[in-house]
Amino acid sequence: MTKLTLALAQINTRLGDVNANLEKHLSMAQDAKARGADLIIFPELSLTGYALQDLATSIALRPVPENPVFQQLLAESKNLDIVVGFVEEDERYRFYISAAYLSQGNI
């Protein structure tokens, strides 16, 4: 049987402040890896914050390697797998509550 060590991150996000939330994600991911975790799971909308209302259109993310936020998370995912939550904007400019699984530098 394969052993998998999980880290569950309960964070207090800053509403609409993706960069501040990203820093928390990276710091907690590094700490989780140092403690032996194989996977860290963040809560729903952990990158963007909850109750966004009018902010959703200005902070929505696309989970692609070219996105600066995801570039940093993908780099960190080479050390341990990461699940993050965010508001996603699709190609037709529709918004969704989404999660991304990042592993070995891939989404």
Backbone as a printed PyTorch tensor [residue, N CA C, xyz], in Angstrom:
tensor([[[  0.8500,  -1.1810,   0.0000],
         [  0.0000,   0.0000,   0.0000],
         [  0.8950,   1.2450,   0.0000]],

        [[  0.5630,   2.2170,  -0.8410],
         [  1.3000,   3.4600,  -0.9210],
         [  0.8630,   4.3990,   0.1900]],

        [[  1.8270,   5.0100,   0.8320],
         [  1.5430,   5.9820,   1.8900],
         [  1.5140,   7.3800,   1.2840]],

        [[  0.5010,   8.1640,   1.6370],
         [  0.3570,   9.5380,   1.1650],
         [  0.1380,  10.4340,   2.3740]],

        [[  0.9970,  11.4190,   2.5350],
         [  0.8710,  12.3510,   3.6510],
         [  0.2480,  13.6470,   3.1440]],

        [[ -0.9130,  13.9970,   3.7150],
         [ -1.6580,  15.1870,   3.3150],
         [ -1.4330,  16.3250,   4.2950]],

        [[ -1.4230,  17.5330,   3.7550],
         [ -1.4460,  18.7410,   4.5730],
         [ -2.7040,  19.5110,   4.1760]],

        [[ -3.5130,  19.8580,   5.1470],
         [ -4.7260,  20.6340,   4.9030],
         [ -4.4790,  22.0570,   5.3800]],

        [[ -4.5770,  22.9990,   4.4720],
         [ -4.2810,  24.3900,   4.7930],
         [ -5.5670,  25.1530,   5.0740]],

        [[ -5.6820,  25.6900,   6.2580],
         [ -6.7950,  26.5620,   6.6090],
         [ -6.2170,  27.9650,   6.7030]],

        [[ -6.5360,  28.8100,   5.7190],
         [ -5.9170,  30.1310,   5.6940],
         [ -6.9800,  31.2190,   5.7220]],

        [[ -6.5710,  32.3630,   6.2190],
         [ -7.4170,  33.5510,   6.2070],
         [ -6.9850,  34.3790,   4.9950]],

        [[ -7.7680,  34.3370,   3.9330],
         [ -7.3830,  35.0280,   2.7020],
         [ -7.7100,  36.5160,   2.7810]],

        [[ -7.0190,  37.2700,   1.9380],
         [ -7.3340,  38.6860,   1.7670],
         [ -8.2220,  38.7960,   0.5420]],

        [[ -9.3900,  39.3060,   0.7320],
         [-10.3690,  39.4130,  -0.3380],
         [ -9.8100,  40.2150,  -1.5090]],

        [[ -9.6980,  39.5610,  -2.6550],
         [ -9.2710,  40.2320,  -3.8680],
         [ -7.7790,  40.4730,  -3.9970]],

        [[ -6.9820,  40.0680,  -3.0180],
         [ -5.5370,  40.3090,  -3.0550],
         [ -4.8100,  39.0120,  -3.4200]],

        [[ -4.7900,  38.6950,  -4.7080],
         [ -4.2280,  37.4400,  -5.1900],
         [ -2.7520,  37.3160,  -4.8240]],

        [[ -1.9850,  38.3990,  -4.9350],
         [ -0.5500,  38.3290,  -4.6380],
         [ -0.2830,  38.0000,  -3.1700]],

        [[ -1.0060,  38.6130,  -2.2570],
         [ -0.8330,  38.3080,  -0.8330],
         [ -1.2320,  36.8640,  -0.5450]],

        [[ -2.3190,  36.4200,  -1.1610],
         [ -2.7730,  35.0450,  -0.9630],
         [ -1.7870,  34.0520,  -1.5760]],

        [[ -1.2150,  34.4010,  -2.7110],
         [ -0.2090,  33.5520,  -3.3470],
         [  0.9920,  33.3680,  -2.4230]],

        [[  1.4400,  34.4440,  -1.7910],
         [  2.5770,  34.3490,  -0.8680],
         [  2.2720,  33.3780,   0.2760]],

        [[  1.0370,  33.4230,   0.7960],
         [  0.6440,  32.4820,   1.8490],
         [  0.6910,  31.0490,   1.3280]],

        [[  0.2080,  30.8420,   0.1060],
         [  0.2100,  29.5040,  -0.4850],
         [  1.6380,  28.9650,  -0.6100]],

        [[  2.5300,  29.7870,  -1.1380],
         [  3.9030,  29.3470,  -1.3490],
         [  4.5950,  29.0480,  -0.0150]],

        [[  4.3860,  29.9020,   0.9590],
         [  4.9850,  29.7000,   2.2700],
         [  4.4640,  28.4230,   2.9310]],

        [[  3.1560,  28.2340,   2.8800],
         [  2.5720,  27.0390,   3.5000],
         [  2.9690,  25.7690,   2.7490]],

        [[  3.1040,  25.8530,   1.4440],
         [  3.5320,  24.6880,   0.6660],
         [  4.9560,  24.2920,   1.0460]],

        [[  5.8250,  25.2700,   1.1950],
         [  7.2040,  24.9810,   1.5840],
         [  7.2570,  24.3720,   2.9830]],

        [[  6.4440,  24.8990,   3.8880],
         [  6.3830,  24.3620,   5.2480],
         [  5.8420,  22.9350,   5.2380]],

        [[  4.7970,  22.6940,   4.4460],
         [  4.2080,  21.3520,   4.3700],
         [  5.2230,  20.3450,   3.8400]],

        [[  5.9750,  20.7340,   2.8210],
         [  6.9910,  19.8440,   2.2600],
         [  8.0710,  19.5440,   3.2940]],

        [[  8.4840,  20.5790,   4.0270],
         [  9.5070,  20.3900,   5.0620],
         [  9.0340,  19.4320,   6.1570]],

        [[  7.7150,  19.3600,   6.3630],
         [  7.1440,  18.4740,   7.3790],
         [  6.8110,  17.0870,   6.8180]],

        [[  7.1490,  16.8690,   5.5380],
         [  6.9690,  15.5360,   4.9600],
         [  5.6900,  15.3060,   4.1830]],

        [[  4.9500,  16.3730,   3.8750],
         [  3.7000,  16.2150,   3.1180],
         [  3.9850,  15.8960,   1.6480]],

        [[  3.1030,  15.1190,   1.0500],
         [  3.1480,  14.8200,  -0.3770],
         [  2.1600,  15.6840,  -1.1580]],

        [[  1.1270,  16.1620,  -0.4730],
         [  0.0480,  16.9340,  -1.0960],
         [ -0.4660,  17.9430,  -0.0950]],

        [[ -0.6250,  19.1970,  -0.5290],
         [ -1.2570,  20.2160,   0.3060],
         [ -2.5450,  20.6620,  -0.3820]],

        [[ -3.6100,  20.7460,   0.3920],
         [ -4.9230,  21.1070,  -0.1420],
         [ -5.3750,  22.4100,   0.5050]],

        [[ -5.6460,  23.4010,  -0.3420],
         [ -6.1440,  24.6950,   0.1180],
         [ -7.6590,  24.7540,  -0.0690]],

        [[ -8.3420,  25.6270,   0.6680],
         [ -9.8020,  25.7180,   0.5910],
         [-10.3160,  26.3580,  -0.7030]],

        [[-11.6040,  26.2520,  -0.8610],
         [-12.3080,  26.8780,  -1.9830],
         [-11.9780,  28.3740,  -2.0260]],

        [[-11.6820,  28.8870,  -3.2170],
         [-11.3940,  30.3040,  -3.4590],
         [-10.2200,  30.8320,  -2.6290]],

        [[ -9.2690,  29.9590,  -2.3360],
         [ -8.1420,  30.3630,  -1.4910],
         [ -7.2280,  31.3980,  -2.1280]],

        [[ -7.1370,  31.4350,  -3.4380],
         [ -6.2860,  32.4340,  -4.0980],
         [ -6.9620,  33.7940,  -4.2340]],

        [[ -8.2760,  33.8040,  -4.3510],
         [ -8.9840,  35.0460,  -4.6490],
         [ -9.7730,  35.6110,  -3.4750]],

        [[-10.1400,  34.7650,  -2.5320],
         [-11.0030,  35.1850,  -1.4410],
         [-12.4510,  34.8760,  -1.7650]],

        [[-13.2800,  34.9520,  -0.7460],
         [-14.6870,  34.5930,  -0.8810],
         [-15.5470,  35.8590,  -0.9160]],

        [[-16.7780,  35.7470,  -1.3240],
         [-17.7250,  36.8730,  -1.3710],
         [-17.1870,  38.0250,  -2.2230]],

        [[-16.7230,  37.7010,  -3.4080],
         [-16.0740,  38.6850,  -4.2760],
         [-17.0250,  39.6870,  -4.9030]],

        [[-18.2080,  39.2580,  -5.2470],
         [-19.1940,  40.0850,  -5.9270],
         [-18.5920,  40.8100,  -7.1240]],

        [[-18.4750,  42.1150,  -7.1020],
         [-17.9960,  42.8900,  -8.2560],
         [-16.5070,  42.7140,  -8.5410]],

        [[-15.7500,  42.1750,  -7.5980],
         [-14.3170,  41.9780,  -7.8000],
         [-13.9990,  40.7960,  -8.7180]],

        [[-14.9390,  39.8890,  -8.8970],
         [-14.6730,  38.6580,  -9.6530],
         [-14.1070,  38.9410, -11.0370]],

        [[-14.6390,  39.9190, -11.7240],
         [-14.1790,  40.1870, -13.0870],
         [-12.7460,  40.7080, -13.1430]],

        [[-12.2870,  41.3540, -12.0860],
         [-10.9410,  41.9230, -12.1150],
         [ -9.8680,  40.9870, -11.5610]],

        [[-10.2550,  39.9410, -10.8210],
         [ -9.2320,  39.0470, -10.2550],
         [ -9.3660,  37.6060, -10.7050]],

        [[-10.2920,  37.3180, -11.6010],
         [-10.4390,  35.9450, -12.0950],
         [ -9.1470,  35.5020, -12.7720]],

        [[ -8.8580,  34.2110, -12.6610],
         [ -7.6240,  33.6460, -13.1770],
         [ -7.9170,  32.5740, -14.2210]],

        [[ -6.9620,  32.3620, -15.0890],
         [ -7.0010,  31.2240, -16.0020],
         [ -5.8570,  30.3000, -15.6030]],

        [[ -6.1690,  29.0410, -15.3250],
         [ -5.1280,  28.1100, -14.8710],
         [ -4.2790,  27.6120, -16.0390]],

        [[ -3.3930,  28.4490, -16.5000],
         [ -2.5050,  28.1140, -17.6170],
         [ -1.0670,  28.4300, -17.1960]],

        [[ -0.0890,  27.7120, -17.7460],
         [  1.3060,  27.9440, -17.3590],
         [  1.7960,  29.3630, -17.6060]],

        [[  1.1880,  30.0910, -18.5280],
         [  1.6050,  31.4570, -18.8300],
         [  1.1420,  32.4800, -17.7790]],

        [[  0.1840,  32.1080, -16.9540],
         [ -0.3220,  33.0010, -15.9190],
         [  0.7450,  33.1610, -14.8350]],

        [[  1.1320,  34.3990, -14.4910],
         [  2.2000,  34.6170, -13.5010],
         [  1.9230,  33.9700, -12.1390]],

        [[  0.6750,  33.9490, -11.7090],
         [  0.3270,  33.3210, -10.4330],
         [  0.5680,  31.8160, -10.5300]],

        [[  0.0770,  31.2120, -11.6040],
         [  0.2310,  29.7720, -11.7440],
         [  1.6810,  29.3730, -12.0420]],

        [[  2.4630,  30.2570, -12.6420],
         [  3.8770,  29.9470, -12.8660],
         [  4.5810,  29.6530, -11.5470]],

        [[  4.3250,  30.4740, -10.5490],
         [  4.9670,  30.2780,  -9.2480],
         [  4.4670,  29.0220,  -8.5490]],

        [[  3.1620,  28.8000,  -8.6300],
         [  2.6070,  27.5960,  -8.0120],
         [  3.0920,  26.3360,  -8.7240]],

        [[  3.2020,  26.3880, -10.0410],
         [  3.6910,  25.2310, -10.7940],
         [  5.1370,  24.9220, -10.4380]],

        [[  5.9380,  25.9470, -10.2440],
         [  7.3200,  25.7240,  -9.8250],
         [  7.3540,  25.0170,  -8.4710]],

        [[  6.4970,  25.4530,  -7.5650],
         [  6.4380,  24.8380,  -6.2400],
         [  5.8930,  23.4110,  -6.3120]],

        [[  5.0330,  23.1300,  -7.2900],
         [  4.4270,  21.7990,  -7.3970],
         [  5.4270,  20.7380,  -7.8530]],

        [[  6.6440,  21.1350,  -8.1760],
         [  7.6740,  20.1450,  -8.4890],
         [  8.1580,  19.4590,  -7.2200]],

        [[  7.9010,  20.1020,  -6.0620],
         [  8.3110,  19.5530,  -4.7700],
         [  7.2120,  18.7860,  -4.0600]],

        [[  5.9600,  19.2210,  -4.2340],
         [  4.8150,  18.5130,  -3.6860],
         [  3.5770,  18.9280,  -4.4630]],

        [[  2.5750,  18.0440,  -4.4860],
         [  1.3360,  18.3370,  -5.2010],
         [  0.5340,  19.3780,  -4.4330]],

        [[ -0.1970,  20.2200,  -5.1900],
         [ -0.9290,  21.3430,  -4.6030],
         [ -2.3260,  21.4100,  -5.2080]],

        [[ -3.3320,  21.6060,  -4.3690],
         [ -4.6910,  21.8910,  -4.8230],
         [ -5.0330,  23.2980,  -4.3530]],

        [[ -5.4200,  24.1670,  -5.3110],
         [ -5.7650,  25.5540,  -4.9810],
         [ -7.1540,  25.8810,  -5.5130]],

        [[ -7.8260,  26.8170,  -4.8470],
         [ -9.1370,  27.2700,  -5.2760],
         [ -9.0830,  28.7130,  -5.7390]],

        [[ -9.9180,  29.0390,  -6.7290],
         [ -9.8780,  30.3820,  -7.3150],
         [-11.1240,  30.6130,  -8.1510]],

        [[-11.3250,  31.8610,  -8.5650],
         [-12.3650,  32.1910,  -9.5410],
         [-11.7140,  32.0750, -10.9130]],

        [[-12.3240,  31.2700, -11.7620],
         [-11.7950,  31.0500, -13.1060],
         [-12.6320,  31.7830, -14.1430]],

        [[-11.9380,  32.3810, -15.1020],
         [-12.6110,  33.0060, -16.2420],
         [-12.3020,  32.1620, -17.4740]],

        [[-13.3380,  31.7380, -18.1950],
         [-13.0990,  30.9260, -19.3880],
         [-12.9740,  31.8070, -20.6280]],

        [[-12.8100,  31.1640, -21.7680],
         [-12.5970,  31.8840, -23.0270],
         [-13.7900,  32.7540, -23.4270]],

        [[-14.9680,  32.4130, -22.9260],
         [-16.1660,  33.1970, -23.2500],
         [-16.4990,  34.2030, -22.1530]],

        [[-15.5180,  34.4500, -21.2790],
         [-15.6460,  35.4390, -20.2040],
         [-16.7510,  35.0910, -19.2060]],

        [[-16.9170,  33.8090, -18.9460],
         [-17.8200,  33.3440, -17.8910],
         [-16.9710,  32.9870, -16.6770]],

        [[-17.5510,  33.0790, -15.4940],
         [-16.8120,  32.8960, -14.2550],
         [-17.3150,  31.6690, -13.5010]],

        [[-16.3710,  30.9520, -12.8900],
         [-16.6700,  29.7240, -12.1650],
         [-15.8390,  29.6610, -10.8930]],

        [[-16.3830,  29.0120,  -9.8780],
         [-15.5780,  28.6260,  -8.7210],
         [-14.8550,  27.3660,  -9.1530]],

        [[-13.5280,  27.4020,  -9.1250],
         [-12.7310,  26.2980,  -9.6470],
         [-11.6470,  25.8860,  -8.6710]],

        [[-11.1000,  24.7200,  -8.9400],
         [ -9.9210,  24.2380,  -8.2380],
         [ -8.9780,  23.6590,  -9.2640]],

        [[ -7.6910,  23.7450,  -8.9910],
         [ -6.6870,  23.1710,  -9.8800],
         [ -5.7930,  22.2410,  -9.0810]],

        [[ -5.4650,  21.1150,  -9.6960],
         [ -4.5190,  20.1580,  -9.1030],
         [ -3.2030,  20.3300,  -9.8320]],

        [[ -2.1700,  20.7060,  -9.1110],
         [ -0.8550,  20.9630,  -9.6830],
         [  0.1070,  19.8870,  -9.2060]],

        [[  0.8020,  19.2700, -10.1570],
         [  1.7070,  18.1810,  -9.8140],
         [  2.8720,  18.1260, -10.7930]],

        [[  4.0790,  18.0640, -10.2710],
         [  5.2900,  17.9440, -11.0700],
         [  5.3810,  19.0250, -12.1720]],

        [[  4.9470,  20.2350, -11.8300],
         [  5.0170,  21.3510, -12.7540],
         [  3.9270,  21.3860, -13.7910]],

        [[  2.8790,  20.5740, -13.6260],
         [  1.7660,  20.5100, -14.5770],
         [  0.4430,  20.7950, -13.8850]],

        [[ -0.5010,  21.3050, -14.6820],
         [ -1.8540,  21.5440, -14.1600],
         [ -2.7110,  20.3410, -14.5200]]])
